PDB file of C-alpha atoms in Angstrom:
ATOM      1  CA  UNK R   1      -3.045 -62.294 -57.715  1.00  0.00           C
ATOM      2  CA  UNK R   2      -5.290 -65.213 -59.038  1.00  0.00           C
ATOM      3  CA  UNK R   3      -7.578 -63.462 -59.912  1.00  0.00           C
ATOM      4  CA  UNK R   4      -6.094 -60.883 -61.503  1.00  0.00           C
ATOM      5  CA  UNK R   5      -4.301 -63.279 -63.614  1.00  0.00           C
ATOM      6  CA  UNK R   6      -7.794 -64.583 -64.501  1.00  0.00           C
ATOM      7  CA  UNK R   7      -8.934 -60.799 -66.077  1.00  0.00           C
ATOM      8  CA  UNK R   8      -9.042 -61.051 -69.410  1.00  0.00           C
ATOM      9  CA  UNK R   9      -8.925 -57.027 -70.412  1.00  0.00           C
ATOM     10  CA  UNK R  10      -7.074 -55.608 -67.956  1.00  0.00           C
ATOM     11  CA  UNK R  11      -6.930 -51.833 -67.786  1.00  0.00           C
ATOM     12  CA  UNK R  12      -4.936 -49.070 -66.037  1.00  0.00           C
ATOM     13  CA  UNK R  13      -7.318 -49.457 -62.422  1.00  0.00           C
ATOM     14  CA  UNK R  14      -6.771 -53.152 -62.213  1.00  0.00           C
ATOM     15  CA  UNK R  15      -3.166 -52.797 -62.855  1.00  0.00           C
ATOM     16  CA  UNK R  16      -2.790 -50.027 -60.306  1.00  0.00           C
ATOM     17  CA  UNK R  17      -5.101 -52.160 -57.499  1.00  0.00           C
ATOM     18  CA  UNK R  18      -1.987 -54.722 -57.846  1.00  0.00           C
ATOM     19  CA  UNK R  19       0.296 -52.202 -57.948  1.00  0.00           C
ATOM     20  CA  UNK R  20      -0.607 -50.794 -54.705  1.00  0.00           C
ATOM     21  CA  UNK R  21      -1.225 -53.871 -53.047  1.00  0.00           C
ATOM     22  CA  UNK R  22       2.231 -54.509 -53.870  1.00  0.00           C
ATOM     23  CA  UNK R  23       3.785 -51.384 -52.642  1.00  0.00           C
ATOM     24  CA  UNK R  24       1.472 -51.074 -49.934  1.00  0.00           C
ATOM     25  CA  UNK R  25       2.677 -54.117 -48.406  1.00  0.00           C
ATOM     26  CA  UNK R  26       6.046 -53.840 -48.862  1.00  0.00           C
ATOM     27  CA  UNK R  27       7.159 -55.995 -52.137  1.00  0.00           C
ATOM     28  CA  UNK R  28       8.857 -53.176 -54.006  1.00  0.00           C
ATOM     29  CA  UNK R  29       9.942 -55.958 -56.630  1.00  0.00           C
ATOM     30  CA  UNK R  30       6.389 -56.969 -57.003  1.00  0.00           C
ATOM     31  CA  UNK R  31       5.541 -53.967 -57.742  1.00  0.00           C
ATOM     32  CA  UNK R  32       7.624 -52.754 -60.046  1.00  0.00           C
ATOM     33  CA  UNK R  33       7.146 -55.892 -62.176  1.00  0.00           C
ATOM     34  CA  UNK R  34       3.641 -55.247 -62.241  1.00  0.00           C
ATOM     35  CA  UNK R  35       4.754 -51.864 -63.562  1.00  0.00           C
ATOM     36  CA  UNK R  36       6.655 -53.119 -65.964  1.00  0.00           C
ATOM     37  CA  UNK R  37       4.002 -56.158 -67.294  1.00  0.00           C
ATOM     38  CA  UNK R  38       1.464 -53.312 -67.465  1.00  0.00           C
ATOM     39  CA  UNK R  39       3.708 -51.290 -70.260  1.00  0.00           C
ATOM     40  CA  UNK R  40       4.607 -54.446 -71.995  1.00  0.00           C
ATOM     41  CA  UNK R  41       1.321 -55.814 -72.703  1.00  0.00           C
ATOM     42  CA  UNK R  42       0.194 -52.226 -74.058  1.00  0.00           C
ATOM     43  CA  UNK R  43      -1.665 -50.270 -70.492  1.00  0.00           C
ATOM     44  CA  UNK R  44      -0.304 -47.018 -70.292  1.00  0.00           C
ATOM     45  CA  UNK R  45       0.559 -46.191 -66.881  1.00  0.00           C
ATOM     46  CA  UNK R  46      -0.664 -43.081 -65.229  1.00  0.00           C
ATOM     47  CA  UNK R  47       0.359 -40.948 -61.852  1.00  0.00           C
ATOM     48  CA  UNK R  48      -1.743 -43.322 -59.546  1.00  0.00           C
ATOM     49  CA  UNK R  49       0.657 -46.175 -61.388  1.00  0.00           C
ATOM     50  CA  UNK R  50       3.863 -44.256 -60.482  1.00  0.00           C
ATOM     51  CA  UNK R  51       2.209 -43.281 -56.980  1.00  0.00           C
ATOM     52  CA  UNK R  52       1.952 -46.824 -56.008  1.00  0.00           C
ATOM     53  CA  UNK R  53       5.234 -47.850 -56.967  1.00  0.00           C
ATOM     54  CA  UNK R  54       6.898 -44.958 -55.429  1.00  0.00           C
ATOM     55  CA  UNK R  55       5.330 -45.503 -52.275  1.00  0.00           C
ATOM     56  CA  UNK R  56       7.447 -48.930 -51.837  1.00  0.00           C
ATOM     57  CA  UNK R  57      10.520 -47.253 -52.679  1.00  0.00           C
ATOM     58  CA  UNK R  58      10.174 -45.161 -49.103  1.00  0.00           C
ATOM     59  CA  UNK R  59      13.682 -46.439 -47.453  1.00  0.00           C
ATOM     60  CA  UNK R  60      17.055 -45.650 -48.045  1.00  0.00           C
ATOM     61  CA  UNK R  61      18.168 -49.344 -49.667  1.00  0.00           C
ATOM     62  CA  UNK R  62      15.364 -48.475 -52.268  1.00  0.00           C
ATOM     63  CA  UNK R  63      17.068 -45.582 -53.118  1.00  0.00           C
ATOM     64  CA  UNK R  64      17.843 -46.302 -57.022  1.00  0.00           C
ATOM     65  CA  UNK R  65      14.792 -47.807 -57.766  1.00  0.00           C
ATOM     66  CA  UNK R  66      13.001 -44.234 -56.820  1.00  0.00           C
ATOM     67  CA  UNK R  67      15.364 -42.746 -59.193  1.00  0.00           C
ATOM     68  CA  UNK R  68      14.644 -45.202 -61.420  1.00  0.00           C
ATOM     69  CA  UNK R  69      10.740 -44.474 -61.266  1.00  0.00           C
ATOM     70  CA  UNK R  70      11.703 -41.080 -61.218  1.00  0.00           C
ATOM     71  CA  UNK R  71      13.290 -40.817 -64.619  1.00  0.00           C
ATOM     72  CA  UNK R  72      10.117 -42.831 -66.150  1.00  0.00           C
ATOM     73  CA  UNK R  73       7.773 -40.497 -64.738  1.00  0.00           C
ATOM     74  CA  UNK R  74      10.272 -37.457 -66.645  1.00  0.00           C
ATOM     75  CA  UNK R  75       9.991 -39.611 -69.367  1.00  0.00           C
ATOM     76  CA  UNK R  76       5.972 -39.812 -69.360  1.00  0.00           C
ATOM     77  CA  UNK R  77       5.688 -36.769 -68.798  1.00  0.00           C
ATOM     78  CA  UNK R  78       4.173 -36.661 -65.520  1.00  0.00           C
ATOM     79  CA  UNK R  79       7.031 -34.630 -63.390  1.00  0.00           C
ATOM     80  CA  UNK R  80       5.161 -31.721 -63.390  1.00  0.00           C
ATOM     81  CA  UNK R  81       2.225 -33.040 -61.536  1.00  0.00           C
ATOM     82  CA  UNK R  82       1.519 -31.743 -58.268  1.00  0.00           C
ATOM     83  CA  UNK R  83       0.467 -34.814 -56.663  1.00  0.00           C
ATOM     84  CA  UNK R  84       3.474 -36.818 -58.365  1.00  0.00           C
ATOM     85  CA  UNK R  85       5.849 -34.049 -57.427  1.00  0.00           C
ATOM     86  CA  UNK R  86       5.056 -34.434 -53.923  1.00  0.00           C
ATOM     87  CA  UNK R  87       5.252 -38.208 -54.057  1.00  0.00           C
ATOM     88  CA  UNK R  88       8.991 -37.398 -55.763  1.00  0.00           C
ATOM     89  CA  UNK R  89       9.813 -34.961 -52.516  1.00  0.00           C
ATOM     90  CA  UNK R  90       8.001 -37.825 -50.095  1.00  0.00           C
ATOM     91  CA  UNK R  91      10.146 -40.388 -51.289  1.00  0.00           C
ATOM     92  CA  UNK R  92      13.213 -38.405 -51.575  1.00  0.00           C
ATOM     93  CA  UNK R  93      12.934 -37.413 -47.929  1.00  0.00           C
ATOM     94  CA  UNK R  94      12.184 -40.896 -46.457  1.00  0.00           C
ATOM     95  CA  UNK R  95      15.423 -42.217 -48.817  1.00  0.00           C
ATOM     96  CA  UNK R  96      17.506 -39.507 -46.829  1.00  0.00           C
ATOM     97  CA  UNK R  97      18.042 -37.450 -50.224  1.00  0.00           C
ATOM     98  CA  UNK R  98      17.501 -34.133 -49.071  1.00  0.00           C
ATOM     99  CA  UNK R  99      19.328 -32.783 -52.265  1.00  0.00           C
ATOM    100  CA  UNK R 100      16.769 -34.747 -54.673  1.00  0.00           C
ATOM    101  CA  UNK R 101      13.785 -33.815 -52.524  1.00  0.00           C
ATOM    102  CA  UNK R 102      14.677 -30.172 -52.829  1.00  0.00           C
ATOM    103  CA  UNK R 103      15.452 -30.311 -56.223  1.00  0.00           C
ATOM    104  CA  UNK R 104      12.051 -31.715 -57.113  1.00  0.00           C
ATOM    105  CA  UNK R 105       9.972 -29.312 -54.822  1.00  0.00           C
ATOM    106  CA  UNK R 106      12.118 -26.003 -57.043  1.00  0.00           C
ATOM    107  CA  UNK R 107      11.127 -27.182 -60.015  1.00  0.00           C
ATOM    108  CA  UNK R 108       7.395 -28.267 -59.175  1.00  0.00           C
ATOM    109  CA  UNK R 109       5.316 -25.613 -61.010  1.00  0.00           C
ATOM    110  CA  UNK R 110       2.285 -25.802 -58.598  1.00  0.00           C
ATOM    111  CA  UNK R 111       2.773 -26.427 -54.807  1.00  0.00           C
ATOM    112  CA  UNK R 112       0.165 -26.871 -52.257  1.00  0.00           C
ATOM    113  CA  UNK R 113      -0.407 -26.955 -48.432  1.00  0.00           C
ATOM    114  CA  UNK R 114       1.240 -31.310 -48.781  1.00  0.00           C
ATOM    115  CA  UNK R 115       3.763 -30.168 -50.944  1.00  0.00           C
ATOM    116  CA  UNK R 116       5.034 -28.094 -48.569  1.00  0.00           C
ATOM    117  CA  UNK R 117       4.229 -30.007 -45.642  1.00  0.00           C
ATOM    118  CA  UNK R 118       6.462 -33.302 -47.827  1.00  0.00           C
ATOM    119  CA  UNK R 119       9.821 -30.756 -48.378  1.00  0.00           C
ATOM    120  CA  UNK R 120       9.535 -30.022 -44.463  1.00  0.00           C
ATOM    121  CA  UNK R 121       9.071 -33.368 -43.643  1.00  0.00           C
ATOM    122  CA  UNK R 122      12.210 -34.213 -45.910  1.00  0.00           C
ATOM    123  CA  UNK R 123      14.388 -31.575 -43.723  1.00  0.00           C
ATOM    124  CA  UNK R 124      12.842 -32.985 -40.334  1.00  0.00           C
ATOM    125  CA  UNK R 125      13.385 -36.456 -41.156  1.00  0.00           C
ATOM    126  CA  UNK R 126      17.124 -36.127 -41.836  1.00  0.00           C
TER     127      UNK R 126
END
């Protein structure tokens, strides 16, 4: 982190490197405040941004911050993203929202052999 602090233009890959160092390791609030940072000093996010963020929210007591990501990637427009989708139906199904994860693979407009594979997972998992 001290040397991100120490960048002086900071763009959408070295936000999303903290990001997912964040998530990756398990400090959802970390993360998510690095999400937030990013849009207030002007970096747009993008679908690796949301990926990263969504990836900490994998557990049922992290339930309404997935939602919460959820409704800013509506909001950016990213829902319709294959790759995002899927992250939506991952994280749905590891949250033990069934509903949500089924919801989100209907209305995906492309699905592929991990989409598929995530809305399964969702069912076997709960």
């Amino acid at each position: 982190r001290a040397v991100f602090d120490k960048i002086v233009q900071r763009n959408v890959y070295s936000w999303n490197i903290m990001i997912g160092a964040y998530a990756r390791n398990g400090y959802l609030e970390c993360a998510r405040n690095m999400l937030d940072r990013m849009q207030r000093e002007g970096v747009k996010p993008d679908k690796i941004s949301f990926i990263g963020v969504l990836d900490a929210c994998a557990s049922r007591e992290a339930l309404v911050h997935g939602k919460e990501i959820h409704a800013r990637i509506a909001h950016s427009g990213f829902e319709s993203d294959v790759v995002l989708g899927t992250a939506l139906v991952s994280m749905y199904g590891k949250c033990g929202d069934v509903d949500d994860a089924r919801s989100v693979f209907d209305r995906m407009l492309e699905r592929n052999v991990v989409s598929w594979t995530a809305v399964i997972a969702a069912y076997a998992q709960n």
